[in-house]
mmCIF file of C-alpha atoms in Angstrom:
data_model
loop_
_atom_site.group_PDB
_atom_site.id
_atom_site.type_symbol
_atom_site.label_atom_id
_atom_site.label_comp_id
_atom_site.label_asym_id
_atom_site.label_seq_id
_atom_site.Cartn_x
_atom_site.Cartn_y
_atom_site.Cartn_z
ATOM 1 C CA MET A 1 92.617 159.262 109.788
ATOM 2 C CA LYS A 2 93.210 155.828 109.057
ATOM 3 C CA ARG A 3 92.398 153.562 111.998
ATOM 4 C CA ILE A 4 93.349 150.081 113.043
ATOM 5 C CA LEU A 5 90.760 147.926 115.001
ATOM 6 C CA PHE A 6 91.652 144.955 116.682
ATOM 7 C CA LEU A 7 88.973 142.574 118.168
ATOM 8 C CA LEU A 8 90.767 140.780 121.309
ATOM 9 C CA SER A 9 88.039 138.836 123.022
ATOM 10 C CA PHE A 10 90.462 138.082 125.931
ATOM 11 C CA CYS A 11 92.203 141.382 126.165
ATOM 12 C CA LEU A 12 91.082 142.530 129.564
ATOM 13 C CA PHE A 13 91.294 139.222 131.262
ATOM 14 C CA PHE A 14 94.813 138.368 130.031
ATOM 15 C CA THR A 15 96.238 141.785 130.663
ATOM 16 C CA ALA A 16 94.853 141.495 134.297
ATOM 17 C CA ASN A 17 96.379 138.019 134.713
ATOM 18 C CA MET A 18 99.729 138.476 133.069
ATOM 19 C CA GLN A 19 100.310 141.301 135.797
ATOM 20 C CA ALA A 20 99.589 138.740 138.451
ATOM 21 C CA GLU A 21 102.190 136.342 139.553
ATOM 22 C CA THR A 22 101.295 132.800 138.672
ATOM 23 C CA VAL A 23 103.128 129.690 139.921
ATOM 24 C CA ILE A 24 103.004 126.157 138.315
ATOM 25 C CA ILE A 25 102.649 122.943 140.680
ATOM 26 C CA ASP A 26 102.125 119.560 139.289
ATOM 27 C CA GLY A 27 101.388 120.801 135.705
ATOM 28 C CA LEU A 28 98.459 123.176 136.691
ATOM 29 C CA ASN A 29 98.886 126.906 136.916
ATOM 30 C CA TYR A 30 97.635 128.905 140.150
ATOM 31 C CA ILE A 31 97.212 132.374 141.326
ATOM 32 C CA LEU A 32 98.278 132.265 145.260
ATOM 33 C CA ASP A 33 96.715 134.474 147.787
ATOM 34 C CA GLU A 34 99.487 134.831 150.138
ATOM 35 C CA GLU A 35 97.445 136.609 152.861
ATOM 36 C CA ALA A 36 94.398 134.290 152.700
ATOM 37 C CA LYS A 37 96.600 131.410 151.991
ATOM 38 C CA THR A 38 94.197 130.071 148.907
ATOM 39 C CA ALA A 39 94.908 129.350 145.487
ATOM 40 C CA SER A 40 92.950 129.507 142.254
ATOM 41 C CA VAL A 41 93.422 127.375 139.253
ATOM 42 C CA THR A 42 94.250 129.858 136.291
ATOM 43 C CA TRP A 43 94.831 129.646 132.511
ATOM 44 C CA THR A 44 97.646 127.955 130.936
ATOM 45 C CA LEU A 45 98.733 127.473 127.185
ATOM 46 C CA ASP A 46 100.306 124.010 127.843
ATOM 47 C CA HIS A 47 98.311 121.081 126.506
ATOM 48 C CA LEU A 48 96.545 118.887 128.886
ATOM 49 C CA SER A 49 94.985 115.611 128.456
ATOM 50 C CA GLY A 50 93.171 112.801 130.131
ATOM 51 C CA ASN A 51 91.494 113.014 133.567
ATOM 52 C CA ILE A 52 92.511 116.355 135.376
ATOM 53 C CA VAL A 53 92.540 115.973 139.112
ATOM 54 C CA ILE A 54 92.354 119.324 141.121
ATOM 55 C CA PRO A 55 93.972 118.898 144.387
ATOM 56 C CA ASP A 56 92.145 120.457 147.667
ATOM 57 C CA ASN A 57 95.369 122.039 148.847
ATOM 58 C CA VAL A 58 98.855 122.876 147.092
ATOM 59 C CA SER A 59 102.126 123.483 148.802
ATOM 60 C CA TYR A 60 104.588 126.140 147.491
ATOM 61 C CA SER A 61 107.740 127.316 149.327
ATOM 62 C CA GLY A 62 106.762 125.427 152.259
ATOM 63 C CA VAL A 63 103.487 127.212 152.470
ATOM 64 C CA ILE A 64 100.124 125.256 152.135
ATOM 65 C CA TYR A 65 97.384 126.908 150.204
ATOM 66 C CA SER A 66 93.698 125.809 149.857
ATOM 67 C CA VAL A 67 92.419 125.600 146.391
ATOM 68 C CA THR A 68 88.974 127.721 146.468
ATOM 69 C CA SER A 69 88.250 128.397 142.856
ATOM 70 C CA ILE A 70 88.594 127.557 139.311
ATOM 71 C CA GLY A 71 89.319 130.863 137.541
ATOM 72 C CA ASP A 72 88.073 132.507 134.270
ATOM 73 C CA HIS A 73 89.275 130.397 131.231
ATOM 74 C CA ALA A 74 91.011 128.019 133.547
ATOM 75 C CA PHE A 75 90.746 124.966 131.121
ATOM 76 C CA ASP A 76 89.942 127.139 127.955
ATOM 77 C CA TYR A 77 92.780 126.990 125.495
ATOM 78 C CA PHE A 78 93.845 130.212 123.784
ATOM 79 C CA TYR A 79 96.358 130.466 120.893
ATOM 80 C CA ARG A 80 97.199 133.871 120.175
ATOM 81 C CA PHE A 81 99.086 135.458 117.248
ATOM 82 C CA PHE A 82 100.413 138.724 115.816
ATOM 83 C CA VAL A 83 100.002 140.176 112.526
ATOM 84 C CA ASN A 84 101.917 142.932 110.471
ATOM 85 C CA ILE A 85 99.523 145.479 109.271
ATOM 86 C CA PRO A 86 99.645 146.146 105.586
ATOM 87 C CA GLU A 87 100.186 149.604 104.534
ATOM 88 C CA GLY A 88 96.939 151.195 103.646
ATOM 89 C CA GLU A 89 94.873 148.787 105.430
ATOM 90 C CA GLU A 90 92.173 150.700 107.524
ATOM 91 C CA GLU A 91 90.620 147.965 109.521
ATOM 92 C CA ILE A 92 91.764 144.455 110.574
ATOM 93 C CA TRP A 93 89.472 142.172 112.783
ATOM 94 C CA PHE A 94 90.884 138.963 114.347
ATOM 95 C CA GLU A 95 90.119 136.981 117.263
ATOM 96 C CA ASP A 96 91.783 134.067 119.060
ATOM 97 C CA PHE A 97 92.108 130.687 117.702
ATOM 98 C CA ARG A 98 91.707 128.088 120.451
ATOM 99 C CA MET A 99 92.231 124.298 120.496
ATOM 100 C CA ALA A 100 89.502 124.268 123.096
ATOM 101 C CA GLY A 101 91.017 121.749 125.821
ATOM 102 C CA THR A 102 90.956 118.808 123.395
ATOM 103 C CA GLY A 103 92.157 115.762 125.036
ATOM 104 C CA ILE A 104 90.788 116.317 128.472
ATOM 105 C CA THR A 105 88.152 113.660 129.176
ATOM 106 C CA GLY A 106 87.355 114.222 132.860
ATOM 107 C CA ILE A 107 87.748 116.747 135.616
ATOM 108 C CA VAL A 108 87.638 115.821 139.428
ATOM 109 C CA ILE A 109 86.984 119.105 141.598
ATOM 110 C CA PRO A 110 87.627 119.171 145.221
ATOM 111 C CA GLU A 111 85.161 120.199 147.982
ATOM 112 C CA SER A 112 87.438 122.914 148.757
ATOM 113 C CA VAL A 113 86.347 124.781 145.320
ATOM 114 C CA THR A 114 83.590 127.272 146.081
ATOM 115 C CA SER A 115 83.387 129.025 142.454
ATOM 116 C CA ILE A 116 83.846 127.982 138.902
ATOM 117 C CA GLY A 117 84.865 131.110 136.601
ATOM 118 C CA ARG A 118 83.610 132.217 133.409
ATOM 119 C CA SER A 119 84.322 129.997 130.453
ATOM 120 C CA ALA A 120 86.447 127.720 132.940
ATOM 121 C CA PHE A 121 85.836 124.641 130.774
ATOM 122 C CA ALA A 122 84.487 126.286 127.771
ATOM 123 C CA SER A 123 85.228 124.126 124.380
ATOM 124 C CA CYS A 124 86.647 121.234 126.172
ATOM 125 C CA SER A 125 85.159 119.121 123.426
ATOM 126 C CA ASP A 126 86.549 115.747 124.681
ATOM 127 C CA LEU A 127 85.000 116.239 128.383
ATOM 128 C CA THR A 128 82.658 113.412 128.918
ATOM 129 C CA SER A 129 82.086 113.627 132.702
ATOM 130 C CA ILE A 130 82.312 116.337 135.588
ATOM 131 C CA THR A 131 81.158 116.044 138.975
ATOM 132 C CA ILE A 132 80.568 119.677 140.617
ATOM 133 C CA PRO A 133 81.118 119.336 144.434
ATOM 134 C CA SER A 134 78.447 120.401 146.699
ATOM 135 C CA SER A 135 80.833 123.233 148.057
ATOM 136 C CA VAL A 136 80.258 125.213 144.682
ATOM 137 C CA THR A 137 77.875 128.079 144.919
ATOM 138 C CA SER A 138 78.799 130.182 141.817
ATOM 139 C CA ILE A 139 79.255 129.101 138.094
ATOM 140 C CA GLY A 140 80.167 131.826 135.713
ATOM 141 C CA ASN A 141 78.699 132.251 132.331
ATOM 142 C CA SER A 142 79.755 130.059 129.604
ATOM 143 C CA ALA A 143 81.553 127.820 132.062
ATOM 144 C CA PHE A 144 80.653 124.654 129.993
ATOM 145 C CA SER A 145 79.963 126.333 126.639
ATOM 146 C CA ASP A 146 80.844 124.088 123.611
ATOM 147 C CA CYS A 147 81.641 120.717 125.839
ATOM 148 C CA THR A 148 80.185 118.757 122.891
ATOM 149 C CA SER A 149 80.934 115.479 124.507
ATOM 150 C CA LEU A 150 79.357 116.083 127.912
ATOM 151 C CA THR A 151 75.995 114.008 128.441
ATOM 152 C CA GLY A 152 74.666 114.864 131.669
ATOM 153 C CA ILE A 153 75.421 117.370 134.606
ATOM 154 C CA THR A 154 74.284 117.969 138.060
ATOM 155 C CA VAL A 155 74.215 121.440 139.515
ATOM 156 C CA PRO A 156 74.912 121.369 143.320
ATOM 157 C CA GLU A 157 72.504 122.900 145.792
ATOM 158 C CA GLY A 158 73.515 126.379 146.527
ATOM 159 C CA VAL A 159 73.837 127.690 143.011
ATOM 160 C CA THR A 160 71.258 130.358 142.679
ATOM 161 C CA VAL A 161 71.869 131.633 139.132
ATOM 162 C CA ILE A 162 72.325 129.716 135.723
ATOM 163 C CA GLU A 163 74.213 132.268 133.899
ATOM 164 C CA ASP A 164 73.943 133.006 130.143
ATOM 165 C CA ASP A 165 75.371 130.380 127.799
ATOM 166 C CA THR A 166 76.508 128.146 130.839
ATOM 167 C CA PHE A 167 75.638 125.105 128.745
ATOM 168 C CA ASN A 168 75.722 126.564 125.258
ATOM 169 C CA ASN A 169 76.188 124.273 122.460
ATOM 170 C CA CYS A 170 76.388 121.081 124.768
ATOM 171 C CA ASN A 171 74.754 119.285 121.831
ATOM 172 C CA ARG A 172 74.866 115.721 123.545
ATOM 173 C CA LEU A 173 73.492 116.644 127.019
ATOM 174 C CA THR A 174 70.569 114.364 127.664
ATOM 175 C CA TYR A 175 69.924 115.636 131.426
ATOM 176 C CA ILE A 176 70.819 118.592 133.352
ATOM 177 C CA VAL A 177 69.676 118.473 137.119
ATOM 178 C CA LEU A 178 69.112 121.637 138.690
ATOM 179 C CA PRO A 179 68.893 122.290 142.311
ATOM 180 C CA GLY A 180 66.038 124.007 144.525
ATOM 181 C CA SER A 181 68.217 126.738 145.117
ATOM 182 C CA VAL A 182 68.026 128.126 141.643
ATOM 183 C CA THR A 183 65.952 131.462 141.459
ATOM 184 C CA THR A 184 67.489 132.716 138.036
ATOM 185 C CA ILE A 185 67.973 131.154 134.575
ATOM 186 C CA GLY A 186 69.643 132.919 131.782
ATOM 187 C CA ARG A 187 69.764 131.962 128.395
ATOM 188 C CA ALA A 188 71.479 129.015 129.462
ATOM 189 C CA PHE A 189 70.788 125.922 127.396
ATOM 190 C CA ASN A 190 70.655 127.123 123.816
ATOM 191 C CA THR A 191 71.659 124.592 121.255
ATOM 192 C CA CYS A 192 71.541 121.632 123.794
ATOM 193 C CA SER A 193 69.978 119.691 120.849
ATOM 194 C CA ASN A 194 69.678 116.330 122.665
ATOM 195 C CA LEU A 195 68.090 117.828 125.793
ATOM 196 C CA THR A 196 64.367 116.227 125.822
ATOM 197 C CA SER A 197 63.107 117.252 129.294
ATOM 198 C CA ILE A 198 64.136 119.438 132.222
ATOM 199 C CA ASN A 199 62.787 120.159 135.701
ATOM 200 C CA ILE A 200 62.735 123.820 136.723
ATOM 201 C CA PRO A 201 62.518 124.082 140.461
ATOM 202 C CA LYS A 202 59.958 125.593 142.791
ATOM 203 C CA GLY A 203 61.992 128.707 143.736
ATOM 204 C CA ILE A 204 62.516 129.896 140.206
ATOM 205 C CA ARG A 205 61.841 133.656 140.015
ATOM 206 C CA GLN A 206 63.244 134.662 136.583
ATOM 207 C CA ILE A 207 64.078 132.861 133.543
ATOM 208 C CA ASN A 208 65.376 134.185 130.158
ATOM 209 C CA ALA A 209 62.597 133.679 127.170
ATOM 210 C CA GLN A 210 65.542 132.252 125.053
ATOM 211 C CA ALA A 211 66.821 129.735 127.537
ATOM 212 C CA PHE A 212 65.926 127.132 125.314
ATOM 213 C CA ASP A 213 67.013 128.416 122.042
ATOM 214 C CA SER A 214 67.686 125.564 119.401
ATOM 215 C CA CYS A 215 66.882 122.814 121.909
ATOM 216 C CA TRP A 216 65.094 121.043 119.073
ATOM 217 C CA ARG A 217 64.400 117.731 120.847
ATOM 218 C CA LEU A 218 62.706 119.466 123.915
ATOM 219 C CA GLN A 219 59.448 117.655 124.622
ATOM 220 C CA ASP A 220 58.648 118.406 128.208
ATOM 221 C CA VAL A 221 59.394 121.258 130.840
ATOM 222 C CA PHE A 222 58.432 120.690 134.381
ATOM 223 C CA CYS A 223 58.251 123.903 136.264
ATOM 224 C CA TYR A 224 57.507 123.718 139.856
ATOM 225 C CA ALA A 225 56.909 127.311 140.813
ATOM 226 C CA GLU A 226 53.453 128.295 142.006
ATOM 227 C CA ALA A 227 54.398 131.883 141.855
ATOM 228 C CA VAL A 228 54.867 132.424 137.840
ATOM 229 C CA PRO A 229 58.450 133.483 137.381
ATOM 230 C CA ASN A 230 59.110 136.671 135.192
ATOM 231 C CA GLY A 231 60.441 136.206 131.725
ATOM 232 C CA VAL A 232 62.924 138.503 130.303
ATOM 233 C CA ASN A 233 63.729 139.334 126.531
ATOM 234 C CA LYS A 234 61.554 138.282 123.649
ATOM 235 C CA ILE A 235 61.475 134.900 121.916
ATOM 236 C CA THR A 236 63.096 134.539 118.511
ATOM 237 C CA VAL A 237 60.824 132.513 116.662
ATOM 238 C CA ASP A 238 63.072 130.837 114.572
ATOM 239 C CA CYS A 239 65.395 129.553 117.303
ATOM 240 C CA SER A 240 62.758 128.314 119.755
ATOM 241 C CA PRO A 241 61.525 124.932 120.050
ATOM 242 C CA ILE A 242 58.896 125.782 122.752
ATOM 243 C CA PHE A 243 56.070 126.154 120.656
ATOM 244 C CA LYS A 244 55.918 122.421 120.090
ATOM 245 C CA ALA A 245 56.871 121.387 123.731
ATOM 246 C CA THR A 246 54.712 120.718 126.652
ATOM 247 C CA LEU A 247 54.956 122.904 129.746
ATOM 248 C CA HIS A 248 53.871 120.902 132.996
ATOM 249 C CA VAL A 249 52.967 123.114 136.142
ATOM 250 C CA PRO A 250 51.279 123.195 139.468
ATOM 251 C CA ALA A 251 47.343 122.837 138.705
ATOM 252 C CA SER A 252 46.679 125.863 140.950
ATOM 253 C CA ALA A 253 48.611 128.297 138.669
ATOM 254 C CA ILE A 254 47.714 126.834 135.189
ATOM 255 C CA ASP A 255 45.681 129.699 134.189
ATOM 256 C CA LYS A 256 48.127 132.170 135.104
ATOM 257 C CA TYR A 257 50.867 130.399 133.247
ATOM 258 C CA LYS A 258 48.523 130.475 130.029
ATOM 259 C CA THR A 259 48.359 134.303 130.232
ATOM 260 C CA THR A 260 52.044 135.086 131.263
ATOM 261 C CA TYR A 261 54.797 135.472 128.522
ATOM 262 C CA PRO A 262 57.081 133.512 127.936
ATOM 263 C CA TRP A 263 55.198 130.555 129.405
ATOM 264 C CA ASN A 264 52.051 131.054 127.181
ATOM 265 C CA GLN A 265 54.361 130.291 124.092
ATOM 266 C CA PHE A 266 54.609 126.627 124.815
ATOM 267 C CA GLY A 267 52.456 124.142 122.624
ATOM 268 C CA GLN A 268 50.540 123.242 125.368
ATOM 269 C CA ILE A 269 50.276 123.715 129.025
ATOM 270 C CA ILE A 270 49.020 121.082 131.254
ATOM 271 C CA PRO A 271 48.610 120.270 135.180
ATOM 272 C CA MET A 272 51.391 118.410 136.671
ATOM 273 C CA THR A 273 50.937 114.757 137.551
ATOM 274 C CA ARG A 274 54.335 114.103 139.335
#
């Protein structure tokens, strides 16, 4: 039997959201929760540019809704297409073309927002700056993936997990400030090729061994945890630069770091002097 296979990376997401009612207010799309009187910024296919300001609240049909979240793919632009399947073709693969939010240079997020969804700003390639308010406690995976003009970012206190691919291919990032609340880091910083150093907070409990894949300019990692965090997954030698980087750790735990994977893969491990 012949079969047709389509690769739709957004299939489940868009199916769910096309069934939900959305409204457009001042050029942005929102999903409204009429019971809770809250609004979530949702995806749009309209081209946006410049500095995007998300309000604390919006008014619709005389009702005020508090903007509390930035949903999955909110500013990640998808362009979909349809194809006629040629007779005799057994398998066709295709995926979305995206314009990646080109033209958006800045995002202002209000204090009312508590969560940033999966791929919310993915591929916003002209985005140079973003301030995440202290109210945000959750950031989805790939939230800032391929933001190739972003040079620095501060994650607010309260965020506990840095998900896989959060900053994937943010190749102009020179600094990332992580809060003391972070306990888990996934494969979060891969291909941040201009990142030279990073501080990992004292409360870290788990880190993906591939967190710094292809961060080729990484020189110093400062890990303040006295209890050595667990490492998950195996390092891919061809992609990891940590073999030539220096790990700075508390003097009281240096022997433990030297015998624990993946920390013992660093080029050298030395006691902290700051």
